[in-house]
XYZ file of N, CA and C in Angstrom:
453
model
N 0.318 -9.105 -22.573
C -0.230 -10.159 -21.754
C -1.746 -10.091 -21.728
N -2.279 -8.902 -21.578
C -3.739 -8.762 -21.553
C -4.347 -9.210 -22.873
N -3.705 -8.825 -23.988
C -4.228 -9.206 -25.306
C -4.267 -10.712 -25.484
N -3.417 -11.426 -24.762
C -3.371 -12.881 -24.848
C -4.166 -13.547 -23.722
N -4.952 -12.741 -22.999
C -5.795 -13.279 -21.941
C -5.040 -13.695 -20.691
N -3.830 -13.201 -20.517
C -3.016 -13.547 -19.357
C -3.236 -12.544 -18.226
N -3.008 -12.996 -17.026
C -3.167 -12.158 -15.850
C -1.959 -11.246 -15.683
N -2.218 -9.981 -15.426
C -1.176 -9.026 -15.074
C -1.286 -8.816 -13.569
N -0.166 -9.006 -12.885
C -0.148 -8.910 -11.427
C 0.723 -7.731 -11.018
N 0.166 -6.866 -10.197
C 0.913 -5.765 -9.605
C 1.221 -6.150 -8.167
N 2.440 -5.904 -7.730
C 2.735 -6.023 -6.312
C 3.019 -4.616 -5.802
N 2.531 -4.339 -4.622
C 2.614 -2.982 -4.102
C 2.915 -3.038 -2.602
N 4.033 -2.416 -2.233
C 4.357 -2.307 -0.815
C 3.436 -1.249 -0.207
N 2.783 -1.614 0.896
C 1.894 -0.678 1.584
C 2.241 -0.676 3.069
N 2.605 0.486 3.554
C 2.871 0.685 4.979
C 1.916 1.762 5.465
N 0.883 1.370 6.181
C -0.085 2.339 6.678
C 0.402 3.061 7.936
N 1.262 2.397 8.692
C 1.786 2.976 9.932
C 3.295 2.736 9.980
N 3.969 3.511 10.793
C 5.411 3.331 10.940
C 5.728 1.905 11.403
N 4.868 1.317 12.214
C 5.080 -0.043 12.719
C 5.046 -1.090 11.611
N 4.472 -0.742 10.457
C 4.435 -1.667 9.320
C 5.784 -1.770 8.610
N 6.630 -0.752 8.766
C 7.933 -0.749 8.096
C 8.816 -1.794 8.775
N 9.357 -2.748 8.004
C 10.184 -3.805 8.608
C 11.409 -3.237 9.330
N 11.674 -3.749 10.517
C 12.788 -3.280 11.325
C 14.140 -3.351 10.613
N 14.452 -4.430 9.876
C 15.750 -4.445 9.191
C 15.917 -3.276 8.209
N 14.824 -2.874 7.587
C 14.893 -1.758 6.655
C 15.126 -0.441 7.392
N 14.479 -0.284 8.527
C 14.665 0.926 9.331
C 16.128 1.028 9.777
N 16.696 -0.088 10.198
C 18.077 -0.093 10.682
C 19.082 0.150 9.560
N 18.775 -0.339 8.360
C 19.746 -0.234 7.265
C 19.617 1.038 6.445
N 18.526 1.750 6.561
C 18.298 2.945 5.755
C 18.090 4.155 6.651
N 19.089 5.019 6.755
C 18.967 6.180 7.642
C 17.849 7.141 7.259
N 17.351 7.052 6.025
C 16.284 7.971 5.621
C 14.976 7.700 6.354
N 14.848 6.508 6.954
C 13.649 6.220 7.735
C 13.811 6.826 9.122
N 13.035 7.832 9.368
C 13.055 8.478 10.679
C 11.775 8.088 11.401
N 11.818 8.124 12.675
C 10.648 7.761 13.464
C 9.404 8.494 12.951
N 8.423 7.712 12.586
C 7.170 8.287 12.132
C 7.062 8.499 10.628
N 8.188 8.450 9.901
C 8.123 8.685 8.462
C 7.751 7.394 7.757
N 6.713 7.430 6.960
C 6.234 6.251 6.242
C 6.226 6.587 4.759
N 7.145 6.003 4.021
C 7.323 6.346 2.612
C 6.202 5.832 1.723
N 5.724 4.645 1.978
C 4.792 4.000 1.055
C 3.392 3.873 1.644
N 2.955 4.939 2.256
C 1.633 4.966 2.878
C 0.539 4.968 1.807
N -0.489 4.201 2.065
C -1.636 4.120 1.155
C -2.167 5.538 0.892
N -2.359 5.876 -0.382
C -2.886 7.175 -0.752
C -1.839 8.260 -0.920
N -0.592 7.993 -0.498
C 0.468 8.993 -0.667
C 1.037 8.925 -2.079
N 1.767 9.942 -2.463
C 2.385 9.975 -3.784
C 3.250 8.738 -4.018
N 4.098 8.393 -3.039
C 5.008 7.255 -3.186
C 4.312 5.910 -3.036
N 3.136 5.909 -2.447
C 2.433 4.669 -2.192
C 1.458 4.247 -3.272
N 1.353 5.024 -4.326
C 0.394 4.711 -5.385
C 1.083 4.144 -6.627
N 0.361 3.356 -7.390
C 0.849 2.855 -8.674
C 0.849 4.021 -9.654
N 1.935 4.166 -10.397
C 2.091 5.293 -11.323
C 0.941 5.326 -12.335
N 0.506 6.522 -12.673
C -0.654 6.698 -13.561
C -0.422 6.124 -14.961
N 0.819 5.949 -15.384
C 1.095 5.325 -16.688
C 0.862 3.813 -16.652
N 0.721 3.265 -15.460
C 0.598 1.815 -15.296
C -0.704 1.419 -14.613
N -1.741 2.175 -14.825
C -3.014 1.944 -14.133
C -3.506 0.513 -14.365
N -3.773 -0.195 -13.277
C -4.308 -1.556 -13.409
C -5.657 -1.554 -14.112
N -5.891 -2.610 -14.866
C -7.150 -2.802 -15.563
C -8.046 -3.716 -14.719
N -9.279 -3.853 -15.132
C -10.279 -4.579 -14.348
C -9.863 -6.012 -14.000
N -9.269 -6.737 -14.919
C -8.919 -8.141 -14.685
C -7.567 -8.330 -14.008
N -6.818 -7.252 -13.803
C -5.498 -7.346 -13.185
C -5.626 -7.643 -11.700
N -4.576 -8.186 -11.150
C -4.523 -8.534 -9.741
C -3.537 -7.599 -9.041
N -3.942 -6.992 -7.925
C -3.056 -6.140 -7.144
C -2.787 -6.843 -5.821
N -1.512 -7.109 -5.576
C -1.097 -7.806 -4.368
C -0.373 -6.829 -3.452
N -0.926 -6.590 -2.287
C -0.242 -5.754 -1.309
C 0.725 -6.613 -0.512
N 1.843 -6.000 -0.139
C 2.848 -6.695 0.651
C 3.487 -5.706 1.608
N 4.221 -6.224 2.580
C 4.871 -5.376 3.577
C 6.365 -5.217 3.332
N 6.946 -6.090 2.543
C 8.388 -6.057 2.308
C 8.656 -6.561 0.909
N 9.864 -6.946 0.605
C 10.270 -7.201 -0.775
C 9.560 -8.388 -1.444
N 9.559 -9.556 -0.840
C 9.057 -10.778 -1.470
C 7.534 -10.860 -1.363
N 6.867 -10.830 -2.501
C 5.402 -10.860 -2.526
C 4.845 -12.217 -2.097
N 5.658 -13.263 -2.120
C 5.210 -14.559 -1.613
C 5.304 -14.601 -0.093
N 6.352 -14.017 0.462
C 6.605 -14.092 1.896
C 5.785 -13.081 2.696
N 5.702 -11.834 2.219
C 5.042 -10.794 3.012
C 3.741 -10.307 2.385
N 3.305 -10.999 1.367
C 1.992 -10.781 0.772
C 1.363 -12.160 0.684
N 0.307 -12.299 -0.060
C -0.274 -13.634 -0.212
C -0.344 -14.019 -1.684
N 0.719 -13.705 -2.409
C 0.744 -13.964 -3.852
C 0.497 -15.435 -4.176
N 1.145 -16.340 -3.466
C 0.970 -17.761 -3.747
C -0.469 -18.219 -3.613
N -1.186 -17.645 -2.670
C -2.591 -18.014 -2.460
C -3.503 -17.460 -3.541
N -3.099 -16.370 -4.181
C -3.940 -15.702 -5.165
C -3.729 -16.207 -6.594
N -2.601 -16.875 -6.832
C -2.327 -17.350 -8.190
C -3.166 -18.566 -8.544
N -3.631 -18.601 -9.773
C -4.323 -19.775 -10.291
C -3.337 -20.952 -10.228
N -3.750 -22.091 -9.693
C -2.838 -23.232 -9.562
C -2.262 -23.732 -10.890
N -2.924 -23.411 -12.002
C -2.420 -23.857 -13.305
C -1.249 -23.003 -13.807
N -1.008 -21.847 -13.182
C 0.092 -20.975 -13.596
C 1.414 -21.587 -13.142
N 2.324 -21.762 -14.074
C 3.642 -22.317 -13.765
C 4.763 -21.380 -14.178
N 4.437 -20.365 -14.979
C 5.432 -19.424 -15.484
C 5.083 -18.023 -15.014
N 6.093 -17.300 -14.516
C 5.891 -15.923 -14.087
C 6.925 -15.037 -14.772
N 6.455 -13.928 -15.335
C 7.321 -12.962 -16.009
C 7.404 -11.725 -15.123
N 8.623 -11.246 -14.891
C 8.850 -10.156 -13.958
C 9.327 -8.888 -14.633
N 8.697 -7.784 -14.272
C 9.127 -6.428 -14.590
C 8.899 -5.657 -13.299
N 9.534 -4.509 -13.118
C 9.213 -3.752 -11.920
C 10.346 -2.984 -11.301
N 10.147 -2.668 -10.025
C 11.036 -1.825 -9.240
C 11.325 -2.538 -7.934
N 12.443 -2.604 -7.449
C 13.773 -2.434 -8.010
C 14.463 -3.795 -8.110
N 15.429 -3.848 -8.989
C 16.085 -5.102 -9.350
C 16.549 -5.922 -8.160
N 17.358 -5.332 -7.277
C 17.956 -6.123 -6.205
C 17.130 -6.143 -4.929
N 15.937 -5.599 -4.957
C 15.060 -5.634 -3.784
C 13.816 -6.459 -4.116
N 12.750 -5.796 -4.503
C 11.474 -6.479 -4.728
C 11.530 -7.495 -5.863
N 12.138 -7.130 -6.970
C 12.144 -8.044 -8.113
C 12.920 -9.315 -7.781
N 14.164 -9.155 -7.323
C 14.971 -10.349 -7.026
C 14.342 -11.176 -5.897
N 13.863 -10.530 -4.864
C 13.286 -11.259 -3.730
C 12.058 -12.066 -4.139
N 11.196 -11.483 -4.949
C 10.002 -12.211 -5.381
C 10.363 -13.295 -6.398
N 11.381 -13.040 -7.234
C 11.888 -14.101 -8.122
C 12.382 -15.290 -7.300
N 13.124 -14.997 -6.251
C 13.619 -16.054 -5.369
C 12.450 -16.809 -4.748
N 11.451 -16.081 -4.259
C 10.267 -16.724 -3.694
C 9.553 -17.608 -4.706
N 9.448 -17.129 -5.941
C 8.800 -17.921 -6.997
C 9.614 -19.169 -7.317
N 10.914 -19.003 -7.423
C 11.802 -20.121 -7.723
C 11.714 -21.190 -6.645
N 11.687 -20.773 -5.390
C 11.600 -21.723 -4.276
C 10.273 -22.471 -4.266
N 9.285 -21.939 -4.953
C 7.972 -22.576 -5.010
C 7.749 -23.319 -6.324
N 8.804 -23.444 -7.122
C 8.747 -24.259 -8.330
C 8.252 -23.576 -9.589
N 8.126 -22.265 -9.581
C 7.708 -21.553 -10.784
C 8.891 -21.370 -11.725
N 8.621 -21.389 -13.019
C 9.618 -20.993 -14.016
C 9.538 -19.474 -14.110
N 10.682 -18.801 -14.055
C 10.687 -17.345 -14.008
C 11.428 -16.741 -15.194
N 10.914 -15.617 -15.640
C 11.524 -14.826 -16.712
C 11.628 -13.392 -16.202
N 12.805 -12.793 -16.342
C 13.014 -11.390 -15.977
C 13.186 -10.584 -17.260
N 12.414 -9.516 -17.391
C 12.482 -8.664 -18.582
C 13.420 -7.504 -18.259
N 14.678 -7.648 -18.683
C 15.752 -6.766 -18.218
C 15.553 -5.300 -18.560
N 14.890 -4.982 -19.653
C 14.686 -3.569 -19.980
C 13.355 -3.034 -19.431
N 12.753 -3.799 -18.529
C 11.521 -3.366 -17.859
C 11.653 -3.463 -16.340
N 12.903 -3.456 -15.855
C 13.172 -3.533 -14.422
C 14.107 -2.387 -14.061
N 13.707 -1.601 -13.068
C 14.551 -0.481 -12.653
C 15.572 -0.938 -11.617
N 16.609 -0.132 -11.466
C 17.641 -0.369 -10.454
C 18.099 0.986 -9.935
N 18.703 0.970 -8.762
C 19.269 2.200 -8.220
C 20.535 2.551 -8.992
N 20.800 3.843 -9.130
C 22.035 4.276 -9.768
C 23.219 3.669 -9.030
N 24.170 3.160 -9.788
C 25.365 2.578 -9.188
C 25.252 1.101 -8.866
N 24.046 0.525 -8.949
C 23.912 -0.907 -8.708
C 24.586 -1.696 -9.822
N 25.148 -2.823 -9.468
C 25.773 -3.713 -10.442
C 24.687 -4.629 -11.010
N 23.964 -4.137 -12.005
C 22.812 -4.885 -12.528
C 23.220 -6.223 -13.142
N 24.378 -6.267 -13.777
C 24.804 -7.534 -14.385
C 24.994 -8.615 -13.329
N 25.481 -8.235 -12.169
C 25.623 -9.190 -11.064
C 24.276 -9.817 -10.730
N 23.238 -8.995 -10.628
C 21.916 -9.503 -10.248
C 21.312 -10.366 -11.338
N 21.506 -9.989 -12.601
C 20.994 -10.835 -13.684
C 21.738 -12.168 -13.734
N 23.035 -12.153 -13.467
C 23.795 -13.409 -13.400
C 23.282 -14.280 -12.255
N 22.996 -13.670 -11.099
C 22.444 -14.422 -9.970
C 21.120 -15.067 -10.355
N 20.284 -14.314 -11.042
C 18.995 -14.853 -11.475
C 19.185 -16.071 -12.366
N 20.049 -15.917 -13.350
C 20.264 -17.011 -14.304
C 20.948 -18.206 -13.652
N 22.035 -17.958 -12.934
C 22.856 -19.049 -12.409
C 22.280 -19.713 -11.168
N 21.640 -18.951 -10.305
C 21.155 -19.513 -9.040
C 19.678 -19.869 -9.034
N 18.895 -19.168 -9.849
C 17.448 -19.391 -9.833
C 16.920 -20.039 -11.106
N 17.756 -20.121 -12.130
C 17.296 -20.678 -13.407
C 16.382 -19.745 -14.171
N 16.428 -18.463 -13.831
C 15.585 -17.461 -14.491
C 16.105 -17.192 -15.898
N 15.192 -17.100 -16.856
C 15.552 -16.638 -18.194
C 15.508 -15.122 -18.177
N 16.610 -14.488 -18.540
C 16.678 -13.035 -18.596
C 16.591 -12.631 -20.055
N 15.538 -11.906 -20.396
C 15.264 -11.526 -21.776
C 14.977 -10.037 -21.875
N 15.069 -9.503 -23.076
C 14.578 -8.151 -23.323
C 13.086 -8.254 -23.639
N 12.394 -7.128 -23.607
C 10.975 -7.128 -23.947
C 10.753 -7.617 -25.374
N 11.628 -7.220 -26.282
C 11.508 -7.653 -27.679
C 11.670 -9.172 -27.785
N 12.643 -9.722 -27.069
C 12.843 -11.183 -27.090
C 11.629 -11.907 -26.520
N 11.075 -11.385 -25.447
C 9.896 -11.987 -24.843
C 8.715 -11.951 -25.803
N 8.486 -10.801 -26.416
C 7.358 -10.699 -27.346
C 7.517 -11.661 -28.518
N 8.750 -11.883 -28.959
C 8.995 -12.869 -30.005
C 8.591 -14.275 -29.584
N 8.800 -14.612 -28.333
C 8.417 -15.926 -27.817
C 6.919 -16.073 -27.657
N 6.242 -14.965 -27.412
C 4.789 -15.014 -27.169
C 3.979 -15.083 -28.447
N 4.589 -14.818 -29.581
C 3.825 -14.837 -30.848
C 3.453 -16.222 -31.252
């Protein structure tokens, strides 16, 4: 994408305080104990992995929950001429699917790169890819298929 002059967008959940963690997540995940903040700015879990260091022209969008349109300001930061969004990331049925849904509801054409999206062990990934295709109109491609389209 960078070689073709396209914008690379990172979305990053940031919880600076326990109060930033959404209540539904606290209730549904017993690992959240009072005061424990998994994705605190500057913590190991709160940083972008060193293999994926953002470059100067990349955009980093902070958010509080899964959908970068709803709990971040992704829609406000995108160039109005952008109509297509390609998704890779973590995790399939949380942040990726939620932001795909947000993009779809705002009229963007979406592509999910299936071999560049992580999922939790035991998740039914095919179910989520079918949901993307059937309910959101998302094109689900491999990285190789996507690169073939970009040439």
